[in-house]
Every structure is written in structure tokens, then in C-alpha cells.
């Protein structure tokens, strides 16, 4: 498969920015180029990359444009968080470089440029009113509370002392936010709910695919909640276009909430049919309804008609601390902290697993999963895990803390039971590991006498880390 089919489209970008001495970045221009291989599959990466390119920051003058390029390599296609996982770090790169240029801490530059209530995102990024009832905004408060709770300033001081005392091992810490807009306009979802027999058994079927994201569990819970029946009475049937016709897609992290919405639509009709027969006992309610001739089979449909591309945003902040070996380039993630605003989660445990898994998956993109090509043949030359390195057990942070913002239901008109999407929204926070490594490399370069700015490519493999640390044989001296 790896030899015949491409993967995530690589991004090459150019940018310019203007900022004042207080760190306010007034102007940003981003130009994107996604390599699509021999097909046009990277068009989705380009579209989403542009829409998410502002991340959490307001700039008076902001533009982002780009194109896809083709080559003789296998065709690339959309992969989890397409485009977003590449352009959000580009926004963070602007922050980092501006901070270096004006001599301010990068965190301070981030804080001064965060969107505030009443700001409007650029049209190419959705044109949403930040902090409105339909697009709530919790990043500034999450940033402030997390920075204090995670003791970021004290840890930076400890890192500085460690780096001063150690020549060949360096530590770094980076903190960043994420705004992941959810576009639900393409989700057209069918579902049906059937109450079968006087024992109150319930079957729900929908047109979406359970692929490990916990979709069926969430749908079953939503049905039990709305009907007022025991959860163990609900069975989720197999996905079939016969039972869930005209469903458009499974993907984009919006399937769980939209499938729940379709099932809830069917349940609302059943609740009305059951109302005259309702009693505290579910089985008795169903038996009475059947005796009364009620139809207990209803179809549900979800098809929103939003006026804007994004109906809300899942938001979060993350901080990552790493230690690198300057001699070998090896990197260890010592600690990662993540806080996500999931609204009122449809299932907190499932969403927690999605947040943890999405973050670790992203670590591969930023640190290890380098794709190598033969120049003469355009063939991929690292076709197995001996050379191509997805995240493994030793890549997981030694201390990994993930939490959800409490008691903040999603207030959007399109919210399903106050929830927000999980899975892809957390992924770009993995870039904090990249920038934490950059901070460690910067300390190593300073010891080597190089204090100027420098470029780094992702993934930040051990080879790239070692080379960026500027270690030479002349630096090895016996004391």
C-alpha cells in the first residue's frame, strides 16, 4: 500500500509579517503549496489549510492563499486533520519568529494577539464573530488558567538552569492554543429507531461507519437519553445504505454528533407517540403503546443549512516539555499537558481517548514520520516500520495530562446536546512538541556560539535535531 498510494500532502510555505515593539502582529501573509503527487487529492488539504490558518490570532491585515502542485509520485490524499495539522504550526512559526525578532517571550506575543470577544475571523477563515452565542470563545481563559496550573513560568526557569548546567542535553518547553472550526454543512445523515416488542427492546440504525471512534456508543446513549429507556435496551444495528440511505459521509470528526442528531430526530417522534402511554416503567410504557395501536418505528434525518462555513469551534491549549540529546538527536517528551473545550461531551471517556490518541498520532507527523523518496524513480524507499516510524510506546509522553474544560456547554444553534467534536481538533497541539524541541535546539546552538534565527523542517527527526544542534568534534574538550 505504501508503495502504490500516497499519504498526507507535504506543505511548503512562505510568509511575511509586520509587528510592533509590543508584539502586536498587524499584518500576516501566508502562501501555501501542497504537493499532491500524480492526482489532485491535496485539494482538500489546501482548502482546509487556508480556512484554519489564522489559528487563534487576530491580525488587522491577514491573507492566506496557495495552490497544489503535482509530481510523478503516488497521489496524496486527505489524512486526519488535512491541511490543518500543517498550517496551524505555520501560524505558530510566525509567532516564534516575531518573538525572536523583537526580543519578547513567545508566550507574551501569543497572548497579545489572541482573538478577543467581538473580533471577526477573516472571511477565508470563516468570518465568525468570536465570543458570540453561536461561536463561544474560551481560549484566553483556558490559556491563563492552564499556564498557572501547569506552572509554566517556574518550569521555564528550571529548564534554563538545567540548560546552563548541561552542555550535551537540553530541555525546552512550548505552549500553544488551537481553534478547530467545525463545518457541519456537508453532513446529511439518516437514522431510524424501532421499538420492538413489549419488552421495550430498541434498535437504532444509521448511515455512518463505526471505525473505532465510539460512534455507536454515543448514538445508543443519545437514544436511551431521549426515549428515557435503559441503555442496555438499545442495540445499534449494522450500518447499511438500505437502513440509512443518502448519508453523505463518515469523517471530519463531526460524524458522532450528526448521527446522534439524526437518531434524536427519530426519537422525538417516538416520544410524542409514547406520551399518552408514559409510565415510570419503560416496558409497561411500550406495552401500553402497542396495545393502543401506536407506531413505534420512526426515521430521522439531519441536514443543516448553515450560513457560514463554521458552526462552532472546538478549542484547546497545550504545553509540552522535551529533553534532547545533542550528540545523537534523540528526543524524550518528558511531559505533555492538554486542556480541551469539548462542551458537554457526548461520552467523556470516549472523547478523552480521542484526545489522547489524536495528540499522539500528531507526534508522529511532527517528530518521526519522515517519507523518503528515490530521486530517479519517485518511489518511496522507506516502506516499513524499520525505516518509517509511526509513534510507538516510547514516543508517548512520560507524563501525559489531558483534561476537559468543565461546565461549558456548546451554545451554538447547531450543537447536539451541548457537545463539541473530538478527535481531530487536538492534533495540531502536537506542534508544541516541535517548538519545545526547537527551544532545546536553540539552547544548544547558543552554547556553540550561534544565536541567530534558524529554520527547521518537520518531521523533526533525530538526524535533523542532531544536525541543528551544531555539534562538532572541535567542541569535545577534556576539563
Short mmCIF file of C-alpha atoms in Angstrom, two decimals:
data_model
loop_
_atom_site.label_atom_id
_atom_site.label_comp_id
_atom_site.label_asym_id
_atom_site.label_seq_id
_atom_site.Cartn_x
_atom_site.Cartn_y
_atom_site.Cartn_z
CA UNK A 1 0.00 0.00 0.00
CA UNK A 2 2.74 2.46 0.92
CA UNK A 3 4.44 1.88 -2.45
CA UNK A 4 1.30 2.42 -4.53
CA UNK A 5 -0.64 5.04 -2.61
CA UNK A 6 0.50 8.40 -1.28
CA UNK A 7 -0.38 9.84 2.10
CA UNK A 8 -0.60 13.26 3.68
CA UNK A 9 0.37 16.06 1.28
CA UNK A 10 3.62 17.83 2.23
CA UNK A 11 3.42 21.60 2.69
CA UNK A 12 5.95 24.18 1.60
CA UNK A 13 5.07 27.72 2.64
CA UNK A 14 6.28 31.29 2.52
CA UNK A 15 5.20 34.04 4.87
CA UNK A 16 5.72 37.69 5.72
CA UNK A 17 4.62 39.55 8.84
CA UNK A 18 4.71 43.01 10.37
CA UNK A 19 4.74 43.62 14.12
CA UNK A 20 5.36 46.46 16.55
CA UNK A 21 7.60 46.52 19.60
CA UNK A 22 4.72 45.42 21.84
CA UNK A 23 4.38 42.19 19.92
CA UNK A 24 1.14 43.07 18.10
CA UNK A 25 1.31 41.43 14.69
CA UNK A 26 -0.70 43.70 12.43
CA UNK A 27 -0.09 42.02 9.09
CA UNK A 28 0.42 38.40 8.00
CA UNK A 29 0.62 36.97 4.51
CA UNK A 30 0.82 33.19 4.04
CA UNK A 31 1.41 31.44 0.71
CA UNK A 32 0.88 27.67 0.71
CA UNK A 33 1.97 24.95 -1.68
CA UNK A 34 0.73 21.39 -1.07
CA UNK A 35 2.35 18.62 -3.10
CA UNK A 36 -0.42 16.42 -4.45
CA UNK A 37 1.56 13.74 -6.28
CA UNK A 38 0.07 12.49 -9.56
CA UNK A 39 -3.55 13.26 -8.57
CA UNK A 40 -5.49 16.24 -7.29
CA UNK A 41 -6.07 14.70 -3.88
CA UNK A 42 -4.42 17.52 -1.94
CA UNK A 43 -7.16 20.00 -2.84
CA UNK A 44 -8.84 19.28 0.48
CA UNK A 45 -5.61 19.95 2.35
CA UNK A 46 -5.32 23.32 0.62
CA UNK A 47 -8.91 24.32 1.34
CA UNK A 48 -8.84 23.35 4.99
CA UNK A 49 -5.30 24.62 5.42
CA UNK A 50 -6.41 28.09 4.36
CA UNK A 51 -9.57 28.05 6.49
CA UNK A 52 -7.67 27.18 9.67
CA UNK A 53 -4.53 29.24 9.01
CA UNK A 54 -5.37 32.07 11.42
CA UNK A 55 -5.44 29.63 14.37
CA UNK A 56 -6.32 31.74 17.45
CA UNK A 57 -4.85 35.08 16.43
CA UNK A 58 -6.25 38.37 15.17
CA UNK A 59 -4.24 40.34 12.64
CA UNK A 60 -5.60 43.56 11.18
CA UNK A 61 -4.39 42.55 7.73
CA UNK A 62 -4.42 38.78 7.11
CA UNK A 63 -4.23 36.90 3.82
CA UNK A 64 -3.69 33.24 3.04
CA UNK A 65 -3.68 31.72 -0.43
CA UNK A 66 -1.99 28.88 -2.24
CA UNK A 67 -2.10 26.07 -4.74
CA UNK A 68 -1.45 22.38 -5.13
CA UNK A 69 1.44 21.07 -7.20
CA UNK A 70 1.67 17.75 -8.99
CA UNK A 71 4.54 15.33 -9.47
CA UNK A 72 5.19 11.76 -10.61
CA UNK A 73 4.91 10.45 -7.07
CA UNK A 74 1.86 8.43 -5.93
CA UNK A 75 -1.19 10.61 -5.40
CA UNK A 76 -1.64 12.12 -1.95
CA UNK A 77 -4.97 12.49 -0.22
CA UNK A 78 -6.65 13.88 2.88
CA UNK A 79 -5.42 12.39 6.16
CA UNK A 80 -6.76 13.17 9.63
CA UNK A 81 -6.93 16.96 10.15
CA UNK A 82 -5.98 17.56 6.49
CA UNK A 83 -4.11 20.82 5.94
CA UNK A 84 -4.86 21.97 9.47
CA UNK A 85 -2.03 20.00 11.05
CA UNK A 86 0.34 21.82 8.68
CA UNK A 87 -0.94 25.42 8.63
CA UNK A 88 -1.65 25.86 12.34
CA UNK A 89 2.09 25.36 13.10
CA UNK A 90 2.80 27.86 10.33
CA UNK A 91 0.80 30.42 12.32
CA UNK A 92 2.85 29.46 15.38
CA UNK A 93 6.06 29.84 13.35
CA UNK A 94 5.13 33.45 12.68
CA UNK A 95 4.65 33.96 16.43
CA UNK A 96 8.01 32.37 17.26
CA UNK A 97 9.93 34.37 14.67
CA UNK A 98 8.33 37.68 15.63
CA UNK A 99 9.15 36.98 19.28
CA UNK A 100 12.81 36.38 18.39
CA UNK A 101 12.96 39.48 16.21
CA UNK A 102 11.64 41.87 18.86
CA UNK A 103 13.15 40.13 21.89
CA UNK A 104 9.87 39.14 23.58
CA UNK A 105 8.89 35.77 25.04
CA UNK A 106 6.83 33.85 22.51
CA UNK A 107 4.07 33.27 25.09
CA UNK A 108 3.70 37.03 25.53
CA UNK A 109 3.38 37.51 21.78
CA UNK A 110 0.74 34.80 21.66
CA UNK A 111 -1.25 36.39 24.46
CA UNK A 112 -1.30 39.88 22.96
CA UNK A 113 -2.53 38.55 19.61
CA UNK A 114 -5.26 36.16 20.81
CA UNK A 115 -8.73 36.80 19.46
CA UNK A 116 -10.98 38.71 21.84
CA UNK A 117 -14.76 38.68 22.13
CA UNK A 118 -16.25 40.68 19.26
CA UNK A 119 -13.38 40.10 16.84
CA UNK A 120 -14.32 38.65 13.46
CA UNK A 121 -12.21 35.98 11.80
CA UNK A 122 -11.06 36.66 8.21
CA UNK A 123 -13.53 35.64 5.52
CA UNK A 124 -11.13 32.99 4.24
CA UNK A 125 -11.18 31.54 7.79
CA UNK A 126 -14.95 31.55 8.23
CA UNK A 127 -15.96 35.12 9.05
CA UNK A 128 -17.24 34.13 12.50
CA UNK A 129 -17.89 36.56 15.35
CA UNK A 130 -15.61 35.45 18.18
CA UNK A 131 -17.30 35.14 21.56
CA UNK A 132 -20.85 35.29 20.21
CA UNK A 133 -23.53 32.96 21.48
CA UNK A 134 -23.15 30.93 18.29
CA UNK A 135 -19.34 30.83 18.47
CA UNK A 136 -18.26 30.82 22.11
CA UNK A 137 -14.66 31.67 22.92
CA UNK A 138 -12.81 30.14 25.87
CA UNK A 139 -9.18 30.15 24.71
CA UNK A 140 -8.00 33.26 26.63
CA UNK A 141 -9.36 31.99 29.95
CA UNK A 142 -8.10 28.45 29.27
CA UNK A 143 -4.67 29.85 28.41
CA UNK A 144 -4.42 31.87 31.62
CA UNK A 145 -5.70 29.14 33.94
CA UNK A 146 -3.63 26.39 32.33
CA UNK A 147 -0.44 28.42 32.34
CA UNK A 148 -0.85 28.92 36.08
CA UNK A 149 -1.98 25.35 36.84
CA UNK A 150 0.85 23.83 34.82
CA UNK A 151 3.46 26.12 36.48
CA UNK A 152 4.81 27.10 33.07
CA UNK A 153 6.89 30.06 34.25
CA UNK A 154 8.53 28.13 37.10
CA UNK A 155 9.29 25.21 34.80
CA UNK A 156 10.88 27.53 32.25
CA UNK A 157 13.18 28.82 34.98
CA UNK A 158 14.12 25.25 35.92
CA UNK A 159 14.77 24.46 32.25
CA UNK A 160 17.03 27.48 31.91
CA UNK A 161 19.06 26.34 34.93
CA UNK A 162 19.30 22.79 33.55
CA UNK A 163 20.48 24.03 30.16
CA UNK A 164 23.14 26.19 31.77
CA UNK A 165 24.47 23.22 33.72
CA UNK A 166 24.39 20.69 30.87
CA UNK A 167 26.24 21.03 27.58
CA UNK A 168 25.05 17.95 25.69
CA UNK A 169 21.49 17.58 26.92
CA UNK A 170 19.00 20.40 26.56
CA UNK A 171 15.39 20.90 27.54
CA UNK A 172 12.67 23.03 26.03
CA UNK A 173 9.03 23.88 26.70
CA UNK A 174 6.41 25.31 24.38
CA UNK A 175 2.77 26.24 24.90
CA UNK A 176 0.20 26.96 22.19
CA UNK A 177 -3.58 27.18 21.63
CA UNK A 178 -5.87 25.68 18.99
CA UNK A 179 -9.14 26.76 17.40
CA UNK A 180 -10.66 23.99 15.29
CA UNK A 181 -13.72 25.20 13.40
CA UNK A 182 -16.40 22.59 12.76
CA UNK A 183 -18.17 22.67 9.39
CA UNK A 184 -21.34 20.57 9.53
CA UNK A 185 -22.96 21.68 6.28
CA UNK A 186 -21.85 18.59 4.34
CA UNK A 187 -23.28 16.15 6.87
CA UNK A 188 -26.61 14.70 5.67
CA UNK A 189 -27.32 11.77 7.98
CA UNK A 190 -30.14 9.23 8.06
CA UNK A 191 -31.17 7.12 11.04
CA UNK A 192 -34.10 5.02 12.13
CA UNK A 193 -35.22 3.92 15.58
CA UNK A 194 -37.50 0.94 16.20
CA UNK A 195 -39.04 -0.18 19.46
CA UNK A 196 -39.52 -3.89 19.08
CA UNK A 197 -41.81 -5.99 21.24
CA UNK A 198 -43.45 -5.43 24.57
CA UNK A 199 -40.15 -5.92 26.43
CA UNK A 200 -39.07 -2.50 25.19
CA UNK A 201 -36.09 -3.56 23.06
CA UNK A 202 -34.86 -0.70 20.89
CA UNK A 203 -32.89 -0.92 17.67
CA UNK A 204 -31.24 2.09 16.10
CA UNK A 205 -29.51 2.07 12.72
CA UNK A 206 -27.77 4.94 10.98
CA UNK A 207 -25.83 5.57 7.80
CA UNK A 208 -22.42 6.25 9.37
CA UNK A 209 -19.49 3.92 9.94
CA UNK A 210 -18.17 2.91 13.34
CA UNK A 211 -14.39 2.84 12.84
CA UNK A 212 -13.27 2.92 16.44
CA UNK A 213 -14.32 6.47 17.27
CA UNK A 214 -17.07 5.35 19.65
CA UNK A 215 -19.87 6.45 17.33
CA UNK A 216 -22.25 3.59 18.11
CA UNK A 217 -21.86 4.02 21.87
CA UNK A 218 -22.69 7.71 21.62
CA UNK A 219 -25.72 7.05 19.41
CA UNK A 220 -27.02 4.38 21.80
CA UNK A 221 -26.61 6.74 24.76
CA UNK A 222 -28.38 9.56 22.94
CA UNK A 223 -31.31 7.29 22.09
CA UNK A 224 -31.60 5.98 25.65
CA UNK A 225 -31.44 9.54 27.00
CA UNK A 226 -34.15 10.90 24.69
CA UNK A 227 -36.50 7.92 24.93
CA UNK A 228 -36.00 7.54 28.68
CA UNK A 229 -35.22 3.86 28.39
CA UNK A 230 -32.42 1.75 29.90
CA UNK A 231 -29.18 1.87 27.91
CA UNK A 232 -28.99 -1.93 27.87
CA UNK A 233 -32.29 -1.98 25.98
CA UNK A 234 -30.70 -0.26 22.98
CA UNK A 235 -28.97 -2.20 20.21
CA UNK A 236 -27.16 -0.47 17.33
CA UNK A 237 -27.71 -2.28 14.04
CA UNK A 238 -25.18 -2.72 11.26
CA UNK A 239 -24.50 0.26 9.02
CA UNK A 240 -26.30 -0.14 5.72
CA UNK A 241 -27.33 2.19 2.92
CA UNK A 242 -30.63 0.30 2.97
CA UNK A 243 -31.32 1.40 6.55
CA UNK A 244 -29.52 4.77 6.45
CA UNK A 245 -29.99 5.92 2.86
CA UNK A 246 -28.47 9.06 1.37
CA UNK A 247 -25.99 9.61 4.18
CA UNK A 248 -23.15 11.68 2.77
CA UNK A 249 -20.06 10.82 4.79
CA UNK A 250 -18.23 9.46 7.79
CA UNK A 251 -15.35 11.79 8.62
CA UNK A 252 -14.29 15.24 9.68
CA UNK A 253 -14.81 14.47 13.40
CA UNK A 254 -18.46 15.51 13.03
CA UNK A 255 -19.99 12.08 12.44
CA UNK A 256 -20.76 11.24 16.07
CA UNK A 257 -22.73 14.38 16.82
CA UNK A 258 -24.59 14.39 13.48
CA UNK A 259 -25.51 10.69 13.72
CA UNK A 260 -26.78 11.39 17.24
CA UNK A 261 -28.78 14.33 15.87
CA UNK A 262 -30.43 12.12 13.23
CA UNK A 263 -31.27 9.49 15.85
CA UNK A 264 -32.63 12.16 18.20
CA UNK A 265 -34.88 13.41 15.39
CA UNK A 266 -36.42 9.95 15.13
CA UNK A 267 -36.67 9.72 18.91
CA UNK A 268 -38.56 13.00 19.13
CA UNK A 269 -41.34 11.49 17.03
CA UNK A 270 -41.36 8.32 19.13
CA UNK A 271 -41.53 10.34 22.34
CA UNK A 272 -44.66 12.05 21.03
CA UNK A 273 -46.21 8.68 20.15
CA UNK A 274 -45.38 7.29 23.61
CA UNK A 275 -46.55 10.34 25.56
CA UNK A 276 -50.17 9.18 26.13
CA UNK A 277 -48.93 5.86 27.49
CA UNK A 278 -45.94 7.00 29.53
CA UNK A 279 -45.36 5.39 32.93
CA UNK A 280 -42.25 5.09 35.15
CA UNK A 281 -41.67 1.57 33.82
CA UNK A 282 -40.25 1.51 30.28
CA UNK A 283 -41.54 -1.95 29.35
CA UNK A 284 -45.03 -1.10 30.59
CA UNK A 285 -44.97 2.12 28.57
CA UNK A 286 -44.08 0.25 25.38
CA UNK A 287 -46.64 -2.50 26.02
CA UNK A 288 -49.40 0.03 26.55
CA UNK A 289 -48.43 1.93 23.40
CA UNK A 290 -48.52 -1.25 21.33
CA UNK A 291 -51.91 -2.17 22.79
CA UNK A 292 -53.09 1.31 21.86
CA UNK A 293 -52.01 0.85 18.25
CA UNK A 294 -49.09 3.31 18.28
CA UNK A 295 -46.49 3.03 15.54
CA UNK A 296 -43.11 2.63 17.17
CA UNK A 297 -40.84 2.89 14.13
CA UNK A 298 -39.59 6.30 13.04
CA UNK A 299 -36.97 7.69 10.66
CA UNK A 300 -34.69 10.60 11.49
CA UNK A 301 -32.76 12.99 9.28
CA UNK A 302 -30.01 15.53 9.88
CA UNK A 303 -29.30 18.16 7.24
CA UNK A 304 -28.25 21.60 8.45
CA UNK A 305 -28.25 24.69 6.27
CA UNK A 306 -25.60 26.90 7.87
CA UNK A 307 -24.96 30.43 6.68
CA UNK A 308 -21.24 30.27 7.50
CA UNK A 309 -18.57 27.60 6.94
CA UNK A 310 -18.04 27.00 10.68
CA UNK A 311 -20.85 26.48 13.16
CA UNK A 312 -18.60 26.50 16.25
CA UNK A 313 -15.02 25.73 17.24
CA UNK A 314 -13.57 23.05 19.46
CA UNK A 315 -10.79 24.83 21.36
CA UNK A 316 -7.81 23.87 23.47
CA UNK A 317 -4.39 24.70 24.84
CA UNK A 318 -1.36 22.51 25.29
CA UNK A 319 2.14 22.64 26.77
CA UNK A 320 4.93 20.16 26.01
CA UNK A 321 8.32 19.77 27.69
CA UNK A 322 11.08 17.79 25.99
CA UNK A 323 14.70 16.81 26.55
CA UNK A 324 17.03 16.25 23.61
CA UNK A 325 20.41 14.55 23.37
CA UNK A 326 22.53 16.95 21.35
CA UNK A 327 25.01 14.21 20.40
CA UNK A 328 22.51 11.72 18.97
CA UNK A 329 19.43 13.84 18.28
CA UNK A 330 17.22 11.59 20.38
CA UNK A 331 14.24 13.29 21.96
CA UNK A 332 12.14 12.38 25.00
CA UNK A 333 8.83 14.06 25.73
CA UNK A 334 9.04 14.50 29.47
CA UNK A 335 5.59 15.95 29.96
CA UNK A 336 2.56 16.98 27.93
CA UNK A 337 -0.45 18.87 29.28
CA UNK A 338 -3.60 19.34 27.21
CA UNK A 339 -6.88 21.04 28.06
CA UNK A 340 -9.74 20.82 25.57
CA UNK A 341 -13.09 22.56 25.45
CA UNK A 342 -15.39 19.69 24.44
CA UNK A 343 -18.57 21.45 25.51
CA UNK A 344 -20.72 18.85 27.24
CA UNK A 345 -19.05 15.68 25.93
CA UNK A 346 -21.37 13.07 24.45
CA UNK A 347 -19.22 10.49 26.23
CA UNK A 348 -16.33 11.87 28.31
CA UNK A 349 -14.32 8.64 28.34
CA UNK A 350 -14.55 8.18 24.58
CA UNK A 351 -13.69 11.82 23.95
CA UNK A 352 -10.76 11.54 26.36
CA UNK A 353 -9.44 8.59 24.37
CA UNK A 354 -9.89 10.52 21.14
CA UNK A 355 -7.97 13.49 22.56
CA UNK A 356 -5.11 11.31 23.78
CA UNK A 357 -4.96 9.28 20.58
CA UNK A 358 -5.17 12.30 18.28
CA UNK A 359 -2.35 14.03 20.13
CA UNK A 360 -0.04 11.01 19.98
CA UNK A 361 -0.84 10.45 16.31
CA UNK A 362 0.19 14.03 15.61
CA UNK A 363 3.53 13.48 17.35
CA UNK A 364 4.42 11.16 14.50
CA UNK A 365 3.75 13.88 11.96
CA UNK A 366 5.85 16.46 13.80
CA UNK A 367 8.72 14.26 15.02
CA UNK A 368 9.17 10.86 13.39
CA UNK A 369 7.18 10.03 10.26
CA UNK A 370 9.57 11.10 7.52
CA UNK A 371 8.78 9.88 4.00
CA UNK A 372 11.86 9.27 1.85
CA UNK A 373 11.88 9.13 -1.96
CA UNK A 374 14.26 7.88 -4.63
CA UNK A 375 15.02 10.85 -6.87
CA UNK A 376 15.40 8.80 -10.04
CA UNK A 377 12.21 6.76 -9.75
CA UNK A 378 9.92 8.83 -7.47
CA UNK A 379 9.41 5.65 -5.46
CA UNK A 380 9.12 5.67 -1.69
CA UNK A 381 12.15 3.92 -0.20
CA UNK A 382 11.11 3.53 3.45
CA UNK A 383 8.20 1.13 3.12
CA UNK A 384 8.12 -0.46 6.57
CA UNK A 385 8.38 0.43 10.20
CA UNK A 386 12.10 -0.43 10.21
CA UNK A 387 12.62 2.90 8.44
CA UNK A 388 9.25 4.67 8.56
CA UNK A 389 8.50 5.48 12.18
CA UNK A 390 4.94 5.99 13.41
CA UNK A 391 4.68 6.80 17.13
CA UNK A 392 5.44 3.86 19.39
CA UNK A 393 5.29 3.29 23.13
CA UNK A 394 8.49 5.22 23.87
CA UNK A 395 7.18 8.27 21.97
CA UNK A 396 4.28 8.72 24.39
CA UNK A 397 4.98 11.48 26.93
CA UNK A 398 6.35 10.19 30.24
CA UNK A 399 3.75 12.33 31.98
CA UNK A 400 0.60 12.89 29.96
CA UNK A 401 -2.20 15.00 31.44
CA UNK A 402 -5.40 15.57 29.48
CA UNK A 403 -8.41 17.40 30.88
CA UNK A 404 -11.64 18.99 29.66
CA UNK A 405 -12.95 22.45 30.42
CA UNK A 406 -15.78 21.92 32.89
CA UNK A 407 -19.38 23.14 32.72
CA UNK A 408 -19.14 24.92 29.37
CA UNK A 409 -21.84 23.51 27.05
CA UNK A 410 -21.63 24.41 23.40
CA UNK A 411 -24.10 27.28 22.88
CA UNK A 412 -24.20 27.07 19.09
CA UNK A 413 -27.58 26.58 17.42
CA UNK A 414 -26.06 23.53 15.78
CA UNK A 415 -24.76 21.90 18.96
CA UNK A 416 -26.00 18.39 19.72
CA UNK A 417 -26.74 18.06 23.43
CA UNK A 418 -24.22 20.85 24.11
CA UNK A 419 -21.30 18.82 22.76
CA UNK A 420 -18.30 19.60 20.57
CA UNK A 421 -16.37 17.41 18.16
CA UNK A 422 -13.40 15.38 19.37
CA UNK A 423 -10.51 13.57 17.65
CA UNK A 424 -9.02 15.88 15.01
CA UNK A 425 -9.27 19.19 16.94
CA UNK A 426 -6.48 18.26 19.37
CA UNK A 427 -4.00 17.17 16.73
CA UNK A 428 -2.35 20.49 15.89
CA UNK A 429 -1.41 20.87 19.58
CA UNK A 430 1.20 18.21 18.86
CA UNK A 431 3.17 21.03 17.25
CA UNK A 432 4.01 22.17 20.79
CA UNK A 433 6.44 19.23 20.88
CA UNK A 434 8.11 20.56 17.72
CA UNK A 435 8.52 24.03 19.22
CA UNK A 436 9.66 22.65 22.56
CA UNK A 437 12.38 20.79 20.66
CA UNK A 438 13.20 23.98 18.79
CA UNK A 439 13.71 25.75 22.13
CA UNK A 440 16.08 22.99 23.27
CA UNK A 441 17.99 23.17 19.99
CA UNK A 442 18.21 26.94 20.34
CA UNK A 443 19.92 26.48 23.72
CA UNK A 444 22.40 24.02 22.20
CA UNK A 445 23.18 26.37 19.34
CA UNK A 446 23.82 29.20 21.79
CA UNK A 447 26.42 27.03 23.54
CA UNK A 448 28.01 26.51 20.12
CA UNK A 449 28.22 30.28 19.64
CA UNK A 450 25.29 30.61 17.22
CA UNK A 451 22.49 32.89 18.44
CA UNK A 452 20.81 33.81 15.15
CA UNK A 453 17.45 32.54 13.92
CA UNK A 454 17.28 29.23 12.07
CA UNK A 455 14.92 27.06 10.03
CA UNK A 456 13.68 23.59 10.94
CA UNK A 457 11.67 21.15 8.86
CA UNK A 458 9.07 18.72 10.12
CA UNK A 459 9.24 15.92 10.95
CA UNK A 460 11.97 16.85 13.39
CA UNK A 461 13.78 13.51 13.20
CA UNK A 462 16.79 12.56 15.29
CA UNK A 463 19.04 13.35 12.32
CA UNK A 464 17.64 16.84 11.96
CA UNK A 465 17.84 17.52 15.69
CA UNK A 466 21.45 16.38 15.89
CA UNK A 467 22.49 18.46 12.89
CA UNK A 468 20.60 21.53 14.09
CA UNK A 469 22.45 21.40 17.45
CA UNK A 470 25.69 22.24 15.55
CA UNK A 471 27.81 19.65 17.37
CA UNK A 472 31.37 19.37 16.02
CA UNK A 473 34.41 17.33 17.09
CA UNK A 474 36.24 20.54 18.00
CA UNK A 475 33.75 21.12 20.83
CA UNK A 476 34.82 17.98 22.71
CA UNK A 477 37.38 19.12 25.27
CA UNK A 478 38.57 17.42 28.44
CA UNK A 479 38.37 19.51 31.55
#
